[in-house]
PDB file of C-alpha atoms in Angstrom:
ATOM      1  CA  UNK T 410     129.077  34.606  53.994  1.00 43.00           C
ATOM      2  CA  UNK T 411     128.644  32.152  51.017  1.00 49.00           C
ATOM      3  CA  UNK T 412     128.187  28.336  52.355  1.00 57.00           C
ATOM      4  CA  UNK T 413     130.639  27.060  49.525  1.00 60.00           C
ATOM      5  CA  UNK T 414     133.590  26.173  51.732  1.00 64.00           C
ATOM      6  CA  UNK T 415     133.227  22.295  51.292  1.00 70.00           C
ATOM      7  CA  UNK T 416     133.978  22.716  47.370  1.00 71.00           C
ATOM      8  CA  UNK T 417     137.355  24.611  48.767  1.00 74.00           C
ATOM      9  CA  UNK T 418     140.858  23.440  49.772  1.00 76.00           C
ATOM     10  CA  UNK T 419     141.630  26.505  52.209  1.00 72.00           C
ATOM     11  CA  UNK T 420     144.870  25.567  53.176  1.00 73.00           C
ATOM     12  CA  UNK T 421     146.582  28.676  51.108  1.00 76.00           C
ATOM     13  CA  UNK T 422     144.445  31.373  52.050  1.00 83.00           C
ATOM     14  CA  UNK T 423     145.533  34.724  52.256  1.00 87.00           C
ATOM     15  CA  UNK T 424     142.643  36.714  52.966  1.00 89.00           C
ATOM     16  CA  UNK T 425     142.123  40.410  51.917  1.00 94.00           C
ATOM     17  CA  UNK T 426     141.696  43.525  53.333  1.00 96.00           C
ATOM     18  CA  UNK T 427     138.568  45.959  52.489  1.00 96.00           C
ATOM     19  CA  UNK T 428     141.360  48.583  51.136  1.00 97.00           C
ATOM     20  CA  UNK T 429     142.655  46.042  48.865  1.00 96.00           C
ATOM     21  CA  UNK T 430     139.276  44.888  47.074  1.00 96.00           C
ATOM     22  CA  UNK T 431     138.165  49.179  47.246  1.00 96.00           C
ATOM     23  CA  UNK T 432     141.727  49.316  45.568  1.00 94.00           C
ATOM     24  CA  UNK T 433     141.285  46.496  42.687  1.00 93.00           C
ATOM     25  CA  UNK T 434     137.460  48.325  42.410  1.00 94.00           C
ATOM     26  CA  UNK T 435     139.736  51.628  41.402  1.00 93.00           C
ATOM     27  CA  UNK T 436     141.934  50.080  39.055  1.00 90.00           C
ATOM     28  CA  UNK T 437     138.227  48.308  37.385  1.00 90.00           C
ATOM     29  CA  UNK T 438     136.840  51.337  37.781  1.00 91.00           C
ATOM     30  CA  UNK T 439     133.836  48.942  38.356  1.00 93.00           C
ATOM     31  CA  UNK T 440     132.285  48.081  42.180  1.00 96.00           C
ATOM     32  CA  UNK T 441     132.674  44.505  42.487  1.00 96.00           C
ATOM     33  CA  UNK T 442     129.692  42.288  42.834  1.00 97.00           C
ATOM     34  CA  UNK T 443     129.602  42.064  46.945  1.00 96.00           C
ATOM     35  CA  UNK T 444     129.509  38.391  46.945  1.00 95.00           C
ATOM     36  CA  UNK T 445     132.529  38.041  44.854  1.00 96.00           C
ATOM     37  CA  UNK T 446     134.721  40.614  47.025  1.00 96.00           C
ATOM     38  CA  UNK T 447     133.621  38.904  49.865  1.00 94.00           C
ATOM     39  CA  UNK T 448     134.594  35.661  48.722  1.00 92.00           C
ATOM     40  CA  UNK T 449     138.326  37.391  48.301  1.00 94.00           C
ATOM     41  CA  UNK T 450     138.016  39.026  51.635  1.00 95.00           C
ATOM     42  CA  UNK T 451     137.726  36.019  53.304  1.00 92.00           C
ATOM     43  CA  UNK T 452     139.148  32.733  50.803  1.00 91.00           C
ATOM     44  CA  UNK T 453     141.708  34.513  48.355  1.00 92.00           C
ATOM     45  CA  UNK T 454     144.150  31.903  47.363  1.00 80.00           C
ATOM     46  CA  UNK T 455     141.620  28.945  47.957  1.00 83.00           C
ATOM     47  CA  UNK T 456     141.675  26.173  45.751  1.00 82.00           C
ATOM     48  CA  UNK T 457     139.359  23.928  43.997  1.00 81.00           C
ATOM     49  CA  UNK T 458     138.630  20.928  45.504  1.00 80.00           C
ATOM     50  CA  UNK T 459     136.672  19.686  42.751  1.00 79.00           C
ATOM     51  CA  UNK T 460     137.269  21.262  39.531  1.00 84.00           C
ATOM     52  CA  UNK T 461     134.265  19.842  37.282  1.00 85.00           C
ATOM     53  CA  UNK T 462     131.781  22.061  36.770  1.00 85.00           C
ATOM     54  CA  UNK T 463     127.868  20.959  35.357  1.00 82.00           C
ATOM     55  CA  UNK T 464     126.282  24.254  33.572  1.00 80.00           C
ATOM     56  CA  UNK T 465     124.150  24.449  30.752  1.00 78.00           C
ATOM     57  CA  UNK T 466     126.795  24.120  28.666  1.00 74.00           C
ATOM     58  CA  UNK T 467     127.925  20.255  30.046  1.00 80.00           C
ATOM     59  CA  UNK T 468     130.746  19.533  31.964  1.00 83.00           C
ATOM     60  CA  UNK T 469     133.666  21.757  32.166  1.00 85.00           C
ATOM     61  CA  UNK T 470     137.473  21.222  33.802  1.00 86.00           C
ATOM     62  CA  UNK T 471     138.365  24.323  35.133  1.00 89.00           C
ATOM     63  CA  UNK T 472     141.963  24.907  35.929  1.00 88.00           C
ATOM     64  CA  UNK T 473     142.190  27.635  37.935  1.00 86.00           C
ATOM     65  CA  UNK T 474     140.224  29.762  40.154  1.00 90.00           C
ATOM     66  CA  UNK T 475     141.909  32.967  40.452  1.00 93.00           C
ATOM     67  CA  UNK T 476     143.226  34.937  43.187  1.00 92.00           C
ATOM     68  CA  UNK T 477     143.625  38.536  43.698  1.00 93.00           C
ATOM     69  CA  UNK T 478     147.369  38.532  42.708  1.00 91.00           C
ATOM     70  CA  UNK T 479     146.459  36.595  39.071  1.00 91.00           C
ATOM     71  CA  UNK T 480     143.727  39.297  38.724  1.00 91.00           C
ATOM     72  CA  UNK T 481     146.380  42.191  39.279  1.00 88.00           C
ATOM     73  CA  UNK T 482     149.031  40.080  37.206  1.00 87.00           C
ATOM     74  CA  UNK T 483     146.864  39.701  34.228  1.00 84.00           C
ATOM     75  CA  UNK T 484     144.455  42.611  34.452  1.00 82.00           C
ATOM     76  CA  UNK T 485     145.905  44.151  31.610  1.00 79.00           C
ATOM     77  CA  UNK T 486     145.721  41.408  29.411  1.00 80.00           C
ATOM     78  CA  UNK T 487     142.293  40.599  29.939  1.00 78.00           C
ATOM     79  CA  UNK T 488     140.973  44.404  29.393  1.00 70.00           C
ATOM     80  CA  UNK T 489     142.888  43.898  26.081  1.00 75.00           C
ATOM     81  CA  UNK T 490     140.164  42.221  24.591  1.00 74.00           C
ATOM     82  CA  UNK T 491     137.444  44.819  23.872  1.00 75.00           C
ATOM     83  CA  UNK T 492     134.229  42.096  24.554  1.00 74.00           C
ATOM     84  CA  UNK T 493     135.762  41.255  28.196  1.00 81.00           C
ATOM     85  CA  UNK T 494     136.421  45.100  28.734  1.00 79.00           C
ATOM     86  CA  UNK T 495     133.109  46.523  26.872  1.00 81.00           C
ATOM     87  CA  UNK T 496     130.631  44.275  28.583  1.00 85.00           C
ATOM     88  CA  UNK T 497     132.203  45.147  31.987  1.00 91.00           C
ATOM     89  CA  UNK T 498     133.535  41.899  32.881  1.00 94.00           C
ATOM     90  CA  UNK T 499     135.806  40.146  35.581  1.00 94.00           C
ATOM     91  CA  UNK T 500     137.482  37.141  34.752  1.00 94.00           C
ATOM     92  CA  UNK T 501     137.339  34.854  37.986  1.00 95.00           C
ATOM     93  CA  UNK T 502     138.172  31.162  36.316  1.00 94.00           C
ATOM     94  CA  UNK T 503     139.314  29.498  33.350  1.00 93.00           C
ATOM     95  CA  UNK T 504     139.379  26.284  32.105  1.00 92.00           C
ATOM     96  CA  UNK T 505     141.941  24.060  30.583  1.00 88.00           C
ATOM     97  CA  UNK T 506     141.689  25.435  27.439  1.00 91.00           C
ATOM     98  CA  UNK T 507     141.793  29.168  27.962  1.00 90.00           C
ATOM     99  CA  UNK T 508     138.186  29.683  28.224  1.00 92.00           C
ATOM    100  CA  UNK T 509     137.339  32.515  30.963  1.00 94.00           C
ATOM    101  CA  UNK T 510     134.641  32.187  33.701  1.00 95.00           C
ATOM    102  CA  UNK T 511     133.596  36.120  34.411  1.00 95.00           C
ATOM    103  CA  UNK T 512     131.406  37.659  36.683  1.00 97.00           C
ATOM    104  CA  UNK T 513     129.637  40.835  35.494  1.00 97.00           C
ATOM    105  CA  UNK T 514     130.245  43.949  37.189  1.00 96.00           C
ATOM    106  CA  UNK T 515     127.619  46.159  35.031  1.00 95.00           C
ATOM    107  CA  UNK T 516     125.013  47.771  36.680  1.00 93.00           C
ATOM    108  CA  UNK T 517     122.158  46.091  34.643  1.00 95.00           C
ATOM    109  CA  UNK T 518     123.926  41.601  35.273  1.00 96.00           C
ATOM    110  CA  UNK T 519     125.682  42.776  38.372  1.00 97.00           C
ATOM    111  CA  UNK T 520     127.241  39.317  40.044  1.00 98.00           C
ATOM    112  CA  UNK T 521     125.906  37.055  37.009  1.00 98.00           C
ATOM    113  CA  UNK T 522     128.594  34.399  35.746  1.00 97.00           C
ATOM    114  CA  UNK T 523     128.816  33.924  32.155  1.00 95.00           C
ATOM    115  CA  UNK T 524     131.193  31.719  30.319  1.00 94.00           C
ATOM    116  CA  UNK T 525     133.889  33.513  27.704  1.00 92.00           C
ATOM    117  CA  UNK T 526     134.924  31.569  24.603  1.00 92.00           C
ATOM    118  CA  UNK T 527     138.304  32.889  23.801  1.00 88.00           C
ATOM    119  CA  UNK T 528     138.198  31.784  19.816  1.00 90.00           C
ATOM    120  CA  UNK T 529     134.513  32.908  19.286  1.00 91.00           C
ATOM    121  CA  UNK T 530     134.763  35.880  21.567  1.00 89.00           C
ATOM    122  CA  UNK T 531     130.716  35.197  22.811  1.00 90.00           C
ATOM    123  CA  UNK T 532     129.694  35.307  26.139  1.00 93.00           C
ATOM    124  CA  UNK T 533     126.635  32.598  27.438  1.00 93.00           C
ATOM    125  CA  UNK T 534     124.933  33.323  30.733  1.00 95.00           C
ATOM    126  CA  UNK T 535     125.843  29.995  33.292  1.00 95.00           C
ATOM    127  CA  UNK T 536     124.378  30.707  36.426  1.00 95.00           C
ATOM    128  CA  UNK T 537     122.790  33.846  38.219  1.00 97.00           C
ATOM    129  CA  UNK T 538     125.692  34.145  41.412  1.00 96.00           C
ATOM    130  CA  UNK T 539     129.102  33.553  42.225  1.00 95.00           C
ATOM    131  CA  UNK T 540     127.900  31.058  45.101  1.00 92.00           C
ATOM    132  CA  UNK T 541     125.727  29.444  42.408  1.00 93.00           C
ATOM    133  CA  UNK T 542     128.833  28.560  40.155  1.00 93.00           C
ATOM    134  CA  UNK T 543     131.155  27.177  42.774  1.00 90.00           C
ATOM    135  CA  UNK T 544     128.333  25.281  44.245  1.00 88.00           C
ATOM    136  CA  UNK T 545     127.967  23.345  41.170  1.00 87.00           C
ATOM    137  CA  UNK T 546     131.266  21.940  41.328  1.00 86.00           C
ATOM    138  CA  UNK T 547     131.340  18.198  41.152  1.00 81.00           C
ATOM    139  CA  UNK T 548     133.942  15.787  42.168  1.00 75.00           C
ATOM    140  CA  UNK T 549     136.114  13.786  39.499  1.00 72.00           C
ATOM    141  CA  UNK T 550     134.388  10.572  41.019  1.00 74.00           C
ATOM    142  CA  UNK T 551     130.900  11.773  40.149  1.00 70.00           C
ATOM    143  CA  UNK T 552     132.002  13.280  36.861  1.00 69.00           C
ATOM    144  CA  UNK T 553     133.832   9.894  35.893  1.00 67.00           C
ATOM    145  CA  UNK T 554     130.225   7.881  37.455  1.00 66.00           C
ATOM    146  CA  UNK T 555     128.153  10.446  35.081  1.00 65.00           C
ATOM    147  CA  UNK T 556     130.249   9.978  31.974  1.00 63.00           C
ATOM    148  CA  UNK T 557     130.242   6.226  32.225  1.00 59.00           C
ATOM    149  CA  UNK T 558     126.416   6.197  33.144  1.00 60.00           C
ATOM    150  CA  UNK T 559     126.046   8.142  29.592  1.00 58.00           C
ATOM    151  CA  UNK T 560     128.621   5.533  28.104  1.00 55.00           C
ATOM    152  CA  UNK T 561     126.491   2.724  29.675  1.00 56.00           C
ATOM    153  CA  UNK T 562     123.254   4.066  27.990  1.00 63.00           C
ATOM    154  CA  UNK T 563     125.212   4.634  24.297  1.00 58.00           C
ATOM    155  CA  UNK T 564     126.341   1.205  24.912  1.00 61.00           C
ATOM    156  CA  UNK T 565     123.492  -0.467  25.395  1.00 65.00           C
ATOM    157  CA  UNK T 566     121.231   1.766  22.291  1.00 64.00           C
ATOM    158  CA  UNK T 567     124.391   0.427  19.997  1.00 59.00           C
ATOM    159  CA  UNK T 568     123.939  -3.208  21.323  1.00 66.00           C
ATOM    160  CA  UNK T 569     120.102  -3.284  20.072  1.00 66.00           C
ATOM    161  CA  UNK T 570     120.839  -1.913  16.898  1.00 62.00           C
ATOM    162  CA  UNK T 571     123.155  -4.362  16.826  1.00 63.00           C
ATOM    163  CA  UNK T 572     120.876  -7.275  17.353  1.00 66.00           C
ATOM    164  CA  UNK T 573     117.997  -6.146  14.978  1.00 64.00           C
ATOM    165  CA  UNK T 574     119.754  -4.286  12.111  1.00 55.00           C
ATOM    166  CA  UNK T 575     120.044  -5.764   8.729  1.00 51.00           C
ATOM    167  CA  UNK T 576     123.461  -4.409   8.353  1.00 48.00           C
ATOM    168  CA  UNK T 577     126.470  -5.222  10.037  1.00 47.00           C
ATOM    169  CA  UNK T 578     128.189  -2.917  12.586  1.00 43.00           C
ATOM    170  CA  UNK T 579     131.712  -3.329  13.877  1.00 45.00           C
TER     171      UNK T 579
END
């Protein structure tokens, strides 16, 4: 069982049946990565407590984790873009901006999460396991305490230039 359950609001759960996730593996005609269909099994419907995520790629707002009935709902339109369907990929997430969060269900990146740009169509490689990318969930609080920290540090680089520049900067 993945220990992720403190990222989760698990008020809406509706867990899954084996026969339902063997079903969704029919209509993929792809085995799902066990730690994903377990996650369904037991949290489908859970929500994101904290919907920051810290990757490679910087922070990241996701908007929705998805549930089985979203993946049935918009399986169609997901395997209608040839990179998501050709690589063998499972769109699990998305963030505010339409980006996809997919887990791989090929043989060779089995249960790897890689982040989809819709506009570019490229894949990049976040983090090696589905419990690996919702552990790195953050809370808003931390985000906002990061963010300002960074500020903090512009702030004070743009103060000393300030103070021993020749020119003057507004």
């Amino acid at each position: 069982m993945i220990e992720m359950t403190s990222n989760l609001n698990l008020s809406d759960v509706s867990p899954l049946s084996q026969e339902t996730i063997t079903d969704l593996e029919s209509k993929l005609d792809h085995k799902i990565p066990k730690e994903y269909s377990n996650f369904l099994i037991n949290y489908n419907g859970a929500k994101l407590k904290n919907k920051v995520i810290k990757d490679d790629l910087g922070y990241t707002n996701i908007s929705e984790l998805f549930d089985y009935q979203h993946l049935i709902k918009n399986l169609m339109n997901y395997y209608d873009d040839k990179n998501i369907q050709k690589l063998h990929m499972l769109p699990i997430a998305s963030d505010v901006f339409g980006n996809l969060f997919c887990i791989s269900m090929d043989e060779k990146r089995i249960g790897l999460i890689f982040f989809y740009d819709h506009e570019t169509g490229c894949f990049s490689k976040l983090f090696n396991s589905f419990s690996e990318f919702i552990n790195n969930f953050i809370s808003d609080d931390t985000y906002k305490v990061k963010i300002m920290g960074e500020d903090m540090e512009f702030e004070k680089r743009l103060e000393e230039l300030r103070k021993n520049s020749k020119f003057k900067l507004s």
